[in-house]
Amino acid sequence: MFDLGVGYVLLVAKEMVVELGDGRALHVYDSGASGDGFVVFWHSGTPQSGILPGPLLELPQYQHIRWLSMDRPGYGASTPLPGRRVVSVAGDVAAVADALGVERFAVMGTSGGGPHALACAAMLPERVTAVVCVATLAPFGVDGLDWMAGMGEAGVAELAAAVQGRAALRTYVTTADPDLATVFTPTDLDALSEGPYGEWLATTVKRGMAGGLDGLIDDDLAFVAPWGFDPARITAPMLLVHGGEDRTVPSTHADWLANRCRTAELRLYPDDGHISILDHCAAALDWLAGRNGDDSGGK
């Protein structure tokens, strides 16, 4: 085990750099577990590095899972990619999987990682076996969804700045002092301070932001631009997990996706918010494991 110096000890994961054909580099995490070939590519939230989700890696029944992840462009040690769209992640994930000799894998994303998990499922149908999204956003500007309705004041302000463009968003994120109580419920705040995911979240956010604001800015801009794919095209089994009290990403986003994605199953937890919903990730992993066929993992 190793200590990242910010109060949370993580299970060992091999870290490496994958060079891409366009001259960029991605900082990649690989738990290295082999087991029965069950591979899960983790998509971290915003603004986070790709540090693997310690509380899930520690589950004794899933020690056989091989977890992969990466710092999205602009986060941690990954090269920024200004103007990236949500769909851009699919090519990066395919390149990482190829570099590591992994053919097929499941994807799991929380919060801002949810759209990126959906992109992989939509664009890599021959490789993605199943997808779990926890507290995910839906596409911006789509019919049938008032996208910012129900979001807390701080979230609305940040994403409204993103709609105005890069300069306005950079000004906002460098000068604002958001009130977290407007986007996190009391249950969320308790989970941050006392729950199993609190220290992990502090670690992954600190490491993700260590190199600056590029990752956060590019994520937000991608969320409010056309994503570059239609979630309705996803053919892999899909599980959507959401809290009914979520003020960061209202549950109407999950409702919209569930109503348009034919393979989707929605689990709505009425009393949970954006952070406390993470307590249901283990159950979501159970669902994912149930869809791990003999041919669904890496080589």
XYZ file of C-alpha atoms in Angstrom:
299
model
C 0.000 0.000 0.000
C 1.117 3.575 -0.463
C 0.229 6.938 1.033
C -0.414 9.856 -1.305
C 0.186 12.312 1.516
C -3.359 13.608 1.760
C -4.755 11.355 4.424
C -6.001 8.372 2.427
C -4.173 5.106 1.855
C -5.032 3.346 -1.401
C -4.550 -0.182 -2.584
C -1.553 -0.527 -4.857
C -2.255 0.257 -8.492
C 0.365 0.334 -11.173
C 0.604 3.790 -12.713
C 1.968 4.333 -16.196
C 1.925 6.677 -19.153
C 0.291 5.638 -22.427
C 1.528 7.623 -25.423
C -1.075 8.402 -28.081
C -0.581 8.796 -31.801
C -1.405 12.507 -31.697
C 1.484 13.273 -29.354
C -0.593 13.346 -26.166
C 0.013 11.202 -23.107
C -2.490 9.682 -20.696
C -1.716 8.849 -17.080
C -3.208 5.403 -16.506
C -4.001 3.314 -13.419
C -4.123 -0.497 -13.482
C -4.935 -2.606 -10.418
C -3.397 -5.583 -12.163
C -5.829 -8.150 -10.788
C -6.402 -10.964 -13.268
C -8.881 -13.423 -11.806
C -11.486 -14.552 -14.326
C -10.921 -11.730 -16.801
C -13.456 -9.336 -15.267
C -12.206 -5.875 -16.247
C -13.880 -2.600 -15.212
C -12.790 0.734 -16.676
C -13.515 3.397 -14.062
C -14.540 6.940 -15.099
C -13.964 9.456 -12.329
C -16.154 12.449 -11.546
C -15.490 16.162 -11.976
C -13.003 17.463 -10.873
C -11.092 14.274 -10.100
C -8.026 12.327 -11.117
C -8.351 8.739 -12.212
C -7.345 7.288 -8.837
C -9.197 4.018 -8.518
C -12.164 3.868 -6.089
C -10.539 2.477 -2.954
C -13.771 1.479 -1.171
C -14.729 -0.728 -4.130
C -11.276 -2.236 -4.558
C -11.354 -3.243 -0.904
C -14.506 -5.372 -1.273
C -13.347 -8.929 -0.496
C -15.750 -10.564 -2.951
C -14.322 -8.567 -5.859
C -10.581 -8.888 -5.375
C -10.439 -10.634 -8.754
C -11.532 -7.550 -10.705
C -8.952 -5.809 -12.834
C -9.645 -2.094 -12.511
C -8.408 0.377 -15.117
C -8.713 4.140 -15.137
C -6.997 7.266 -16.407
C -6.671 10.953 -15.705
C -8.860 12.545 -18.360
C -7.009 15.096 -20.506
C -6.103 18.132 -18.413
C -6.278 16.295 -15.097
C -3.303 14.992 -13.149
C -0.494 13.997 -15.481
C -2.560 13.647 -18.680
C -1.970 16.084 -21.533
C -4.747 18.694 -21.874
C -6.986 18.509 -24.935
C -8.753 21.882 -25.253
C -12.053 21.588 -27.047
C -12.500 17.909 -26.281
C -16.044 16.598 -26.400
C -17.556 13.901 -24.247
C -17.281 11.479 -27.170
C -13.510 12.050 -27.298
C -13.015 9.751 -24.326
C -13.941 6.663 -26.339
C -10.857 6.888 -28.526
C -8.632 7.438 -25.495
C -10.111 4.466 -23.646
C -9.720 2.240 -26.707
C -6.060 3.281 -26.962
C -5.454 2.503 -23.281
C -7.184 -0.869 -23.535
C -5.155 -1.731 -26.637
C -1.907 -0.739 -24.907
C -2.747 -3.014 -21.955
C -3.926 -5.954 -24.054
C -7.544 -5.704 -22.924
C -10.189 -6.537 -25.509
C -13.510 -6.319 -23.644
C -14.477 -4.558 -20.438
C -17.314 -3.035 -18.459
C -17.439 0.698 -17.730
C -18.498 2.458 -14.542
C -18.698 6.210 -13.999
C -19.898 8.539 -11.268
C -21.117 12.129 -11.649
C -19.054 13.765 -14.410
C -17.630 10.352 -15.244
C -21.100 9.100 -16.155
C -21.321 10.811 -19.569
C -17.848 9.485 -20.390
C -18.874 5.935 -19.486
C -21.935 6.352 -21.718
C -19.703 7.550 -24.566
C -17.621 4.392 -24.357
C -20.718 2.195 -24.360
C -22.139 4.032 -27.378
C -18.957 4.234 -29.443
C -17.319 0.908 -28.525
C -20.270 -1.511 -28.629
C -18.089 -4.464 -29.587
C -15.878 -3.930 -26.530
C -18.103 -2.621 -23.700
C -20.045 -5.420 -22.027
C -22.122 -3.358 -19.570
C -22.275 0.174 -18.158
C -23.058 1.582 -14.718
C -23.625 5.315 -14.225
C -24.045 6.772 -10.751
C -25.473 10.325 -10.459
C -24.758 10.984 -14.130
C -25.643 14.005 -16.208
C -27.831 13.686 -19.300
C -26.996 15.531 -22.537
C -27.424 19.307 -22.542
C -30.120 21.016 -24.585
C -32.163 17.930 -25.349
C -35.935 17.885 -25.726
C -37.893 16.825 -22.671
C -35.370 17.875 -20.020
C -35.037 21.189 -18.191
C -31.331 20.571 -17.707
C -30.557 22.933 -14.813
C -33.896 22.668 -13.016
C -33.336 21.442 -9.465
C -29.604 22.139 -9.426
C -28.202 24.063 -6.475
C -27.157 27.670 -6.816
C -23.432 26.972 -7.054
C -23.892 24.337 -9.739
C -26.153 26.544 -11.825
C -23.671 29.415 -11.630
C -20.749 27.248 -12.757
C -22.566 25.579 -15.635
C -24.188 28.835 -16.749
C -20.670 30.258 -16.991
C -19.690 27.228 -19.067
C -22.523 27.976 -21.493
C -21.003 31.434 -21.966
C -17.657 29.924 -22.971
C -14.130 29.210 -21.788
C -13.244 32.745 -20.688
C -16.383 33.161 -18.581
C -15.952 29.740 -17.005
C -12.300 30.335 -16.157
C -13.219 33.636 -14.533
C -15.926 31.924 -12.495
C -13.838 29.006 -11.245
C -10.902 31.235 -10.326
C -12.936 33.846 -8.449
C -16.053 32.154 -7.076
C -16.432 30.972 -3.504
C -19.333 28.529 -3.927
C -21.499 27.511 -1.009
C -21.370 23.710 -0.997
C -24.545 23.600 1.069
C -26.450 24.682 -2.047
C -25.401 21.570 -3.979
C -24.833 18.994 -1.217
C -27.507 17.816 1.191
C -26.787 17.359 4.917
C -26.544 13.632 4.175
C -23.942 14.393 1.503
C -21.909 16.525 3.889
C -22.019 13.752 6.483
C -20.822 11.289 3.843
C -17.923 13.582 2.945
C -16.791 13.870 6.538
C -17.567 10.403 7.878
C -18.428 7.995 5.056
C -16.108 5.481 3.387
C -15.790 7.609 0.248
C -14.941 10.918 1.937
C -11.174 10.546 2.186
C -10.956 8.934 -1.244
C -12.837 11.880 -2.767
C -10.532 14.378 -1.056
C -7.532 12.510 -2.443
C -8.737 12.168 -6.011
C -9.905 15.801 -6.239
C -6.644 17.134 -4.815
C -4.572 15.072 -7.200
C -6.788 15.899 -10.169
C -6.509 19.628 -9.553
C -2.796 19.627 -8.734
C -1.856 20.646 -12.267
C -4.412 23.426 -12.633
C -7.946 24.001 -13.843
C -7.773 22.637 -17.396
C -9.487 19.338 -16.627
C -12.397 20.935 -14.765
C -12.890 23.599 -17.430
C -12.760 21.133 -20.316
C -15.172 18.775 -18.562
C -17.735 21.531 -17.940
C -17.456 22.865 -21.488
C -17.943 19.357 -22.863
C -21.037 18.778 -20.731
C -22.851 21.843 -22.111
C -21.819 21.225 -25.740
C -23.133 18.512 -28.063
C -21.770 15.251 -26.719
C -21.103 13.727 -30.141
C -23.197 10.581 -29.667
C -26.743 9.508 -28.864
C -27.102 7.505 -25.619
C -30.119 5.798 -27.168
C -27.770 3.876 -29.451
C -26.253 1.988 -26.510
C -26.890 -1.753 -26.776
C -25.002 -2.959 -23.698
C -26.921 -3.522 -20.448
C -27.098 -0.239 -18.514
C -27.714 0.532 -14.846
C -28.496 4.082 -13.731
C -28.182 4.794 -10.002
C -29.377 8.148 -8.670
C -30.397 9.919 -5.500
C -33.795 11.566 -5.317
C -32.379 14.467 -3.268
C -29.418 15.135 -5.593
C -28.900 18.910 -5.988
C -25.764 18.623 -8.109
C -27.285 16.458 -10.842
C -31.050 16.219 -10.324
C -32.646 12.812 -10.754
C -34.562 14.114 -13.784
C -31.340 13.465 -15.730
C -31.496 9.763 -14.882
C -35.221 9.705 -15.674
C -34.537 11.196 -19.113
C -31.850 8.617 -19.889
C -33.923 5.711 -18.580
C -36.841 6.696 -20.784
C -34.700 6.829 -23.938
C -32.180 4.033 -23.526
C -33.822 0.695 -24.206
C -31.315 -1.324 -22.178
C -31.458 0.941 -19.115
C -32.540 -0.007 -15.618
C -33.013 2.854 -13.125
C -32.474 2.502 -9.391
C -33.661 5.664 -7.672
C -32.882 6.082 -3.974
C -35.273 8.813 -2.769
C -33.344 9.898 0.331
C -29.855 10.124 -1.174
C -27.973 13.076 -2.585
C -24.953 13.371 -4.857
C -22.349 11.993 -2.426
C -24.366 9.660 -0.233
C -25.469 7.792 -3.380
C -21.925 6.386 -3.551
C -22.900 4.035 -0.726
C -24.879 2.118 -3.367
C -21.871 1.565 -5.637
C -21.212 -1.853 -4.130
C -24.725 -3.006 -5.053
C -24.194 -1.584 -8.541
C -20.988 -3.575 -8.781
C -22.980 -6.691 -7.871
C -25.232 -5.924 -10.844
C -22.206 -5.450 -13.071
C -20.632 -8.698 -11.932
C -23.844 -10.497 -12.825
C -23.318 -9.428 -16.426
C -19.696 -10.559 -16.626
C -19.717 -13.390 -19.124
C -16.832 -15.738 -19.797
C -15.864 -13.685 -22.851
C -16.247 -10.247 -21.288
C -12.801 -9.552 -19.910
C -9.260 -8.796 -20.913
C -6.734 -11.103 -22.421
